[in-house]
PDB file of C-alpha atoms in Angstrom:
ATOM      1  CA  ASN A   1      27.727 -26.227 -58.053  1.00 83.00           C
ATOM      2  CA  PRO A   2      27.368 -22.732 -55.448  1.00 80.00           C
ATOM      3  CA  LYS A   3      26.282 -20.450 -58.298  1.00 78.00           C
ATOM      4  CA  LYS A   4      23.238 -23.197 -58.618  1.00 77.00           C
ATOM      5  CA  VAL A   5      23.061 -22.631 -55.185  1.00 75.00           C
ATOM      6  CA  HIS A   6      19.172 -20.052 -54.433  1.00 78.00           C
ATOM      7  CA  LYS A   7      18.777 -17.555 -51.280  1.00 79.00           C
ATOM      8  CA  ASN A   8      15.677 -19.606 -49.485  1.00 78.00           C
ATOM      9  CA  LEU A   9      13.401 -16.296 -49.561  1.00 80.00           C
ATOM     10  CA  ALA A  10      10.300 -18.672 -48.241  1.00 80.00           C
ATOM     11  CA  SER A  11       9.418 -16.790 -44.788  1.00 82.00           C
ATOM     12  CA  PRO A  12       8.927 -19.050 -42.095  1.00 89.00           C
ATOM     13  CA  LEU A  13       5.402 -19.452 -40.400  1.00 91.00           C
ATOM     14  CA  THR A  14       5.457 -18.913 -36.962  1.00 92.00           C
ATOM     15  CA  VAL A  15       3.347 -20.868 -34.237  1.00 92.00           C
ATOM     16  CA  ILE A  16       2.923 -20.595 -30.295  1.00 92.00           C
ATOM     17  CA  GLU A  17       2.404 -23.760 -29.463  1.00 91.00           C
ATOM     18  CA  GLN A  18       1.334 -24.013 -25.629  1.00 91.00           C
ATOM     19  CA  MET A  19       0.801 -21.515 -23.630  1.00 92.00           C
ATOM     20  CA  ARG A  20       1.175 -22.091 -19.566  1.00 92.00           C
ATOM     21  CA  VAL A  21       0.794 -19.901 -16.046  1.00 91.00           C
ATOM     22  CA  ASN A  22       2.640 -21.967 -13.286  1.00 89.00           C
ATOM     23  CA  GLY A  23       3.103 -25.350 -15.598  1.00 86.00           C
ATOM     24  CA  GLU A  24      -0.434 -25.407 -16.321  1.00 87.00           C
ATOM     25  CA  ASN A  25      -1.353 -25.661 -20.024  1.00 87.00           C
ATOM     26  CA  ILE A  26      -3.717 -23.288 -21.714  1.00 81.00           C
ATOM     27  CA  ASP A  27      -5.280 -23.787 -24.633  1.00 69.00           C
ATOM     28  CA  THR A  28      -3.305 -23.836 -27.795  1.00 55.00           C
ATOM     29  CA  VAL A  29      -3.103 -20.194 -29.129  1.00 49.00           C
ATOM     30  CA  ARG A  30      -4.329 -20.046 -32.807  1.00 52.00           C
ATOM     31  CA  THR A  31      -1.385 -17.962 -34.489  1.00 45.00           C
ATOM     32  CA  ASN A  32      -4.118 -15.478 -36.028  1.00 48.00           C
ATOM     33  CA  GLY A  33      -4.573 -13.814 -32.881  1.00 46.00           C
ATOM     34  CA  GLU A  34      -8.038 -13.817 -34.180  1.00 54.00           C
ATOM     35  CA  HIS A  35      -9.564 -15.404 -30.463  1.00 59.00           C
ATOM     36  CA  ALA A  36     -10.236 -13.804 -27.596  1.00 67.00           C
ATOM     37  CA  PRO A  37      -7.878 -12.488 -24.706  1.00 77.00           C
ATOM     38  CA  HIS A  38      -7.343 -15.795 -21.992  1.00 82.00           C
ATOM     39  CA  ARG A  39      -7.846 -14.121 -18.155  1.00 84.00           C
ATOM     40  CA  ILE A  40      -5.845 -15.460 -16.294  1.00 86.00           C
ATOM     41  CA  SER A  41      -6.785 -15.455 -12.217  1.00 85.00           C
ATOM     42  CA  PRO A  42      -5.183 -12.820 -10.251  1.00 86.00           C
ATOM     43  CA  GLY A  43      -2.027 -12.806  -8.303  1.00 82.00           C
ATOM     44  CA  ARG A  44       1.797 -13.192  -9.319  1.00 80.00           C
ATOM     45  CA  HIS A  45       1.973 -16.835 -11.455  1.00 89.00           C
ATOM     46  CA  ARG A  46       4.844 -17.821 -13.476  1.00 92.00           C
ATOM     47  CA  TYR A  47       3.895 -17.507 -18.335  1.00 93.00           C
ATOM     48  CA  GLU A  48       5.564 -19.315 -20.722  1.00 94.00           C
ATOM     49  CA  PHE A  49       5.392 -19.336 -24.503  1.00 94.00           C
ATOM     50  CA  LEU A  50       6.560 -22.060 -26.292  1.00 94.00           C
ATOM     51  CA  PHE A  51       6.840 -21.482 -30.292  1.00 94.00           C
ATOM     52  CA  THR A  52       7.558 -22.933 -33.604  1.00 93.00           C
ATOM     53  CA  GLY A  53       9.077 -21.556 -36.887  1.00 91.00           C
ATOM     54  CA  LEU A  54       8.087 -23.631 -39.669  1.00 90.00           C
ATOM     55  CA  SER A  55      10.862 -24.332 -41.673  1.00 87.00           C
ATOM     56  CA  PHE A  56      11.909 -27.343 -43.710  1.00 84.00           C
ATOM     57  CA  THR A  57      15.468 -25.705 -44.815  1.00 83.00           C
ATOM     58  CA  ALA A  58      17.888 -26.207 -42.155  1.00 85.00           C
ATOM     59  CA  PRO A  59      15.078 -26.142 -39.452  1.00 86.00           C
ATOM     60  CA  GLU A  60      17.889 -25.721 -36.670  1.00 89.00           C
ATOM     61  CA  LYS A  61      19.356 -22.555 -37.851  1.00 90.00           C
ATOM     62  CA  VAL A  62      15.314 -20.245 -37.468  1.00 93.00           C
ATOM     63  CA  ARG A  63      15.860 -17.626 -35.157  1.00 94.00           C
ATOM     64  CA  PHE A  64      12.874 -16.240 -33.178  1.00 95.00           C
ATOM     65  CA  GLN A  65      11.914 -12.827 -31.669  1.00 95.00           C
ATOM     66  CA  TRP A  66       9.400 -11.611 -28.936  1.00 95.00           C
ATOM     67  CA  LEU A  67       8.185  -9.240 -27.794  1.00 95.00           C
ATOM     68  CA  LEU A  68       5.420  -8.978 -24.521  1.00 95.00           C
ATOM     69  CA  ASP A  69       3.602  -5.993 -24.813  1.00 91.00           C
ATOM     70  CA  GLY A  70       3.935  -3.487 -21.673  1.00 84.00           C
ATOM     71  CA  VAL A  71       7.277  -4.952 -20.566  1.00 91.00           C
ATOM     72  CA  ASP A  72       9.706  -5.616 -23.391  1.00 92.00           C
ATOM     73  CA  ALA A  73      10.383  -1.741 -25.263  1.00 90.00           C
ATOM     74  CA  ASP A  74      11.872  -3.788 -27.594  1.00 93.00           C
ATOM     75  CA  TRP A  75      12.089  -7.280 -29.923  1.00 94.00           C
ATOM     76  CA  VAL A  76      14.050  -9.768 -27.623  1.00 94.00           C
ATOM     77  CA  ASP A  77      16.875 -11.982 -29.939  1.00 94.00           C
ATOM     78  CA  GLY A  78      16.736 -14.993 -28.125  1.00 90.00           C
ATOM     79  CA  LYS A  79      18.761 -16.755 -31.215  1.00 92.00           C
ATOM     80  CA  THR A  80      17.310 -20.626 -31.377  1.00 91.00           C
ATOM     81  CA  GLN A  81      15.283 -20.134 -28.199  1.00 93.00           C
ATOM     82  CA  ARG A  82      11.935 -21.880 -28.511  1.00 94.00           C
ATOM     83  CA  SER A  83      10.646 -20.865 -25.735  1.00 94.00           C
ATOM     84  CA  ALA A  84      10.230 -17.677 -23.418  1.00 95.00           C
ATOM     85  CA  SER A  85       9.046 -16.749 -19.940  1.00 94.00           C
ATOM     86  CA  TYR A  86       8.089 -13.485 -17.927  1.00 94.00           C
ATOM     87  CA  SER A  87       6.780 -13.643 -14.010  1.00 91.00           C
ATOM     88  CA  GLY A  88       5.079 -10.842 -11.483  1.00 85.00           C
ATOM     89  CA  LEU A  89       3.033  -9.215 -13.918  1.00 89.00           C
ATOM     90  CA  GLU A  90       0.940  -6.406 -12.669  1.00 89.00           C
ATOM     91  CA  PRO A  91      -2.657  -7.205 -13.605  1.00 90.00           C
ATOM     92  CA  GLY A  92      -3.859  -5.764 -16.449  1.00 89.00           C
ATOM     93  CA  ALA A  93      -3.998  -6.098 -20.703  1.00 91.00           C
ATOM     94  CA  TYR A  94      -0.863  -7.970 -22.657  1.00 93.00           C
ATOM     95  CA  GLN A  95      -0.347  -8.771 -25.806  1.00 92.00           C
ATOM     96  CA  PHE A  96       2.777 -11.665 -26.652  1.00 94.00           C
ATOM     97  CA  ALA A  97       4.032 -11.605 -29.757  1.00 94.00           C
ATOM     98  CA  VAL A  98       7.223 -13.879 -31.623  1.00 95.00           C
ATOM     99  CA  ARG A  99       8.534 -14.148 -35.642  1.00 94.00           C
ATOM    100  CA  SER A 100      11.001 -16.192 -36.764  1.00 94.00           C
ATOM    101  CA  SER A 101      13.401 -15.788 -39.208  1.00 93.00           C
ATOM    102  CA  ASN A 102      14.467 -18.904 -41.777  1.00 90.00           C
ATOM    103  CA  ASN A 103      18.267 -19.706 -42.202  1.00 87.00           C
ATOM    104  CA  ASP A 104      19.174 -17.013 -44.797  1.00 86.00           C
ATOM    105  CA  GLY A 105      17.718 -14.141 -42.165  1.00 85.00           C
ATOM    106  CA  VAL A 106      14.412 -13.726 -44.074  1.00 88.00           C
ATOM    107  CA  TRP A 107      11.638 -13.412 -41.452  1.00 90.00           C
ATOM    108  CA  SER A 108       8.201 -14.406 -41.058  1.00 88.00           C
ATOM    109  CA  THR A 109       5.783 -11.955 -42.922  1.00 85.00           C
ATOM    110  CA  GLU A 110       3.310 -11.573 -39.476  1.00 89.00           C
ATOM    111  CA  PRO A 111       4.375 -12.708 -36.250  1.00 92.00           C
ATOM    112  CA  ALA A 112       2.366 -15.495 -33.880  1.00 92.00           C
ATOM    113  CA  ILE A 113       0.382 -13.116 -31.073  1.00 92.00           C
ATOM    114  CA  VAL A 114      -1.367 -14.335 -27.956  1.00 91.00           C
ATOM    115  CA  THR A 115      -3.712 -11.861 -25.888  1.00 91.00           C
ATOM    116  CA  PHE A 116      -4.133 -12.097 -22.414  1.00 91.00           C
ATOM    117  CA  ASN A 117      -5.174 -10.092 -19.145  1.00 90.00           C
ATOM    118  CA  VAL A 118      -4.191 -10.645 -15.815  1.00 90.00           C
ATOM    119  CA  ALA A 119      -7.206 -10.152 -13.089  1.00 89.00           C
ATOM    120  CA  PRO A 120      -6.886  -7.332 -10.298  1.00 87.00           C
ATOM    121  CA  TYR A 121      -7.716  -8.820  -7.347  1.00 81.00           C
ATOM    122  CA  PHE A 122     -10.689  -6.854  -6.121  1.00 78.00           C
ATOM    123  CA  TRP A 123      -8.972  -4.039  -4.040  1.00 76.00           C
ATOM    124  CA  GLN A 124      -6.904  -3.430  -7.928  1.00 70.00           C
ATOM    125  CA  ARG A 125      -9.720  -2.148  -9.468  1.00 73.00           C
ATOM    126  CA  PRO A 126      -9.493   1.128 -10.721  1.00 77.00           C
ATOM    127  CA  SER A 127     -12.961   1.530  -9.064  1.00 77.00           C
ATOM    128  CA  VAL A 128     -12.427   0.509  -5.136  1.00 77.00           C
ATOM    129  CA  ARG A 129      -8.752   2.063  -5.647  1.00 77.00           C
ATOM    130  CA  ILE A 130     -11.078   5.382  -6.799  1.00 86.00           C
ATOM    131  CA  ALA A 131     -13.409   4.928  -4.672  1.00 85.00           C
ATOM    132  CA  THR A 132     -10.539   4.237  -1.707  1.00 84.00           C
ATOM    133  CA  ALA A 133      -8.728   6.757  -2.559  1.00 87.00           C
ATOM    134  CA  MET A 134     -12.360   9.171  -1.881  1.00 89.00           C
ATOM    135  CA  ILE A 135     -12.702   7.323   1.182  1.00 90.00           C
ATOM    136  CA  GLY A 136      -8.894   7.952   2.548  1.00 89.00           C
ATOM    137  CA  LEU A 137      -9.499  12.000   1.488  1.00 90.00           C
ATOM    138  CA  GLY A 138     -12.741  12.224   3.167  1.00 89.00           C
ATOM    139  CA  LEU A 139     -11.425  11.094   6.107  1.00 90.00           C
ATOM    140  CA  SER A 140      -7.820  13.497   6.466  1.00 91.00           C
ATOM    141  CA  TYR A 141     -10.805  16.388   5.369  1.00 90.00           C
ATOM    142  CA  PHE A 142     -12.156  15.594   8.444  1.00 90.00           C
ATOM    143  CA  LEU A 143      -9.507  15.054  10.160  1.00 91.00           C
ATOM    144  CA  VAL A 144      -7.970  18.261   9.276  1.00 92.00           C
ATOM    145  CA  THR A 145     -10.748  19.375   9.920  1.00 90.00           C
ATOM    146  CA  GLY A 146     -11.176  18.547  13.248  1.00 90.00           C
ATOM    147  CA  ILE A 147      -7.777  19.291  14.108  1.00 92.00           C
ATOM    148  CA  MET A 148      -8.193  22.631  13.058  1.00 92.00           C
ATOM    149  CA  ARG A 149     -11.135  23.549  15.185  1.00 92.00           C
ATOM    150  CA  ARG A 150      -9.744  21.470  18.373  1.00 92.00           C
ATOM    151  CA  LYS A 151      -6.764  24.584  17.624  1.00 92.00           C
ATOM    152  CA  HIS A 152      -9.171  27.036  16.684  1.00 92.00           C
ATOM    153  CA  ALA A 153     -11.053  26.460  19.960  1.00 92.00           C
ATOM    154  CA  ARG A 154      -8.264  26.279  21.626  1.00 92.00           C
ATOM    155  CA  GLU A 155      -7.506  29.914  20.594  1.00 92.00           C
ATOM    156  CA  LEU A 156     -10.816  31.697  21.315  1.00 92.00           C
ATOM    157  CA  ARG A 157     -10.085  29.723  25.071  1.00 92.00           C
ATOM    158  CA  PHE A 158      -7.127  31.364  25.454  1.00 92.00           C
ATOM    159  CA  VAL A 159      -8.400  34.973  24.184  1.00 92.00           C
ATOM    160  CA  GLU A 160     -11.093  34.540  26.524  1.00 92.00           C
ATOM    161  CA  TYR A 161      -8.062  33.541  29.655  1.00 92.00           C
ATOM    162  CA  GLU A 162      -6.030  36.715  28.221  1.00 91.00           C
ATOM    163  CA  ARG A 163     -10.145  38.870  27.856  1.00 91.00           C
ATOM    164  CA  SER A 164     -10.454  37.510  31.479  1.00 92.00           C
ATOM    165  CA  LEU A 165      -7.492  37.906  33.041  1.00 91.00           C
ATOM    166  CA  GLU A 166      -8.284  41.897  31.249  1.00 91.00           C
ATOM    167  CA  GLN A 167     -11.266  41.964  33.299  1.00 92.00           C
ATOM    168  CA  GLN A 168      -9.489  40.917  36.663  1.00 92.00           C
ATOM    169  CA  ARG A 169      -6.632  43.547  35.837  1.00 91.00           C
ATOM    170  CA  PHE A 170      -9.120  46.329  34.666  1.00 91.00           C
ATOM    171  CA  ARG A 171     -11.425  45.947  37.573  1.00 91.00           C
ATOM    172  CA  HIS A 172      -8.216  45.407  40.496  1.00 92.00           C
ATOM    173  CA  LYS A 173      -7.217  48.728  38.969  1.00 91.00           C
ATOM    174  CA  ALA A 174     -10.302  50.321  39.365  1.00 91.00           C
ATOM    175  CA  ALA A 175     -10.491  48.846  43.110  1.00 91.00           C
ATOM    176  CA  MET A 176      -6.805  50.223  43.305  1.00 91.00           C
ATOM    177  CA  ASP A 177      -7.674  53.646  42.212  1.00 90.00           C
ATOM    178  CA  ALA A 178     -10.806  53.810  44.216  1.00 90.00           C
ATOM    179  CA  GLU A 179      -8.842  52.729  47.613  1.00 89.00           C
ATOM    180  CA  ARG A 180      -6.388  55.477  46.491  1.00 88.00           C
ATOM    181  CA  SER A 181      -8.650  58.564  46.419  1.00 88.00           C
ATOM    182  CA  ARG A 182     -10.069  57.129  49.568  1.00 85.00           C
ATOM    183  CA  ILE A 183      -6.444  57.478  51.000  1.00 83.00           C
ATOM    184  CA  ALA A 184      -6.152  60.775  49.509  1.00 82.00           C
ATOM    185  CA  SER A 185      -9.212  62.359  50.498  1.00 81.00           C
ATOM    186  CA  GLU A 186      -9.109  60.472  53.602  1.00 79.00           C
ATOM    187  CA  LEU A 187      -5.574  62.241  54.221  1.00 77.00           C
ATOM    188  CA  HIS A 188      -6.288  66.053  52.830  1.00 77.00           C
ATOM    189  CA  ASP A 189      -9.385  65.729  55.119  1.00 77.00           C
ATOM    190  CA  ASP A 190      -6.925  65.484  58.020  1.00 78.00           C
ATOM    191  CA  LEU A 191      -4.338  68.006  56.545  1.00 79.00           C
ATOM    192  CA  GLY A 192      -6.987  70.321  56.159  1.00 79.00           C
ATOM    193  CA  ALA A 193      -8.066  70.188  59.224  1.00 79.00           C
ATOM    194  CA  ASN A 194      -5.100  70.695  61.284  1.00 81.00           C
ATOM    195  CA  LEU A 195      -3.943  73.124  59.121  1.00 80.00           C
ATOM    196  CA  THR A 196      -6.937  74.733  60.438  1.00 83.00           C
ATOM    197  CA  GLN A 197      -6.206  74.091  63.857  1.00 83.00           C
ATOM    198  CA  ILE A 198      -2.481  75.161  63.277  1.00 82.00           C
ATOM    199  CA  GLN A 199      -3.877  79.092  61.545  1.00 80.00           C
ATOM    200  CA  TRP A 200      -6.371  78.878  64.908  1.00 81.00           C
ATOM    201  CA  LEU A 201      -3.820  78.398  67.457  1.00 81.00           C
ATOM    202  CA  GLY A 202      -1.886  80.822  65.263  1.00 77.00           C
ATOM    203  CA  GLU A 203      -4.089  83.982  65.325  1.00 78.00           C
ATOM    204  CA  ALA A 204      -4.553  82.633  69.211  1.00 78.00           C
ATOM    205  CA  ALA A 205      -1.284  83.071  69.923  1.00 77.00           C
ATOM    206  CA  THR A 206      -0.849  86.016  68.132  1.00 74.00           C
ATOM    207  CA  PRO A 207      -0.368  88.762  70.976  1.00 71.00           C
ATOM    208  CA  PRO A 208      -2.166  92.175  71.107  1.00 68.00           C
ATOM    209  CA  ALA A 209      -1.652  94.344  68.008  1.00 63.00           C
ATOM    210  CA  GLY A 210       2.062  96.762  68.995  1.00 59.00           C
ATOM    211  CA  SER A 211       4.305  93.940  69.718  1.00 62.00           C
ATOM    212  CA  SER A 212       7.527  93.915  67.475  1.00 61.00           C
ATOM    213  CA  THR A 213       9.046  90.560  69.686  1.00 67.00           C
ATOM    214  CA  GLY A 214      10.666  87.597  67.578  1.00 71.00           C
ATOM    215  CA  GLU A 215       7.719  85.347  68.721  1.00 75.00           C
ATOM    216  CA  THR A 216       5.516  86.859  67.094  1.00 75.00           C
ATOM    217  CA  GLU A 217       6.986  87.379  63.987  1.00 78.00           C
ATOM    218  CA  LEU A 218       7.316  83.065  63.368  1.00 81.00           C
ATOM    219  CA  ILE A 219       3.461  82.953  65.068  1.00 78.00           C
ATOM    220  CA  GLY A 220       2.988  85.346  62.173  1.00 79.00           C
ATOM    221  CA  ARG A 221       4.588  83.756  59.871  1.00 81.00           C
ATOM    222  CA  ILE A 222       2.686  80.128  60.715  1.00 81.00           C
ATOM    223  CA  THR A 223      -0.184  81.903  60.434  1.00 80.00           C
ATOM    224  CA  ARG A 224      -0.124  82.981  57.279  1.00 82.00           C
ATOM    225  CA  LYS A 225       1.965  80.101  56.260  1.00 81.00           C
ATOM    226  CA  SER A 226      -0.965  77.980  57.067  1.00 78.00           C
ATOM    227  CA  ARG A 227      -3.882  79.759  55.975  1.00 80.00           C
TER     228      ARG A 227
END
């Protein structure tokens, strides 16, 4: 009589039967999750979780959903599948939870939970990463400082070289000016002596007073000009 068929309100008890890492069985996990987290050795492993839902009414219709915290964004609907697998988990703490529903869609009130920690390699530890980062920063600082010091030293050498060239140009200019002054002085002395000689010769060639020839006028002009 269909009227006497009632909905199955008994939610199934979800049990994680096994947890395997690379095919090796980890001791049976309790359903209440009160035990200490399992510690998994460093490396990239394959993780398998085998579970079931205890329901005596149409057990073949029991459905499952699971969630690996930190990996799955939401519950994964596995339908009637009774196992889940993961691989390549990064170092850190994880919690795997699974829940089940009976043949009438009544879900278990509490999921079964197993927690485990994937240990990091030595170089994956936060302290080692921080120390490595600090060492890297220190090396970068010394490298940049060394480059800047060498650049500054090159700039100083260039400035000193430019200053030396400027001093050489100044000394050369001073020497040239001195040489020009010497030559000008010598030319001035020679010119003065020649002009004086011309003046004397002009005066010596000037005829006595009273002469008015053209040569006399020309000699007078030469004498006055040289004076």
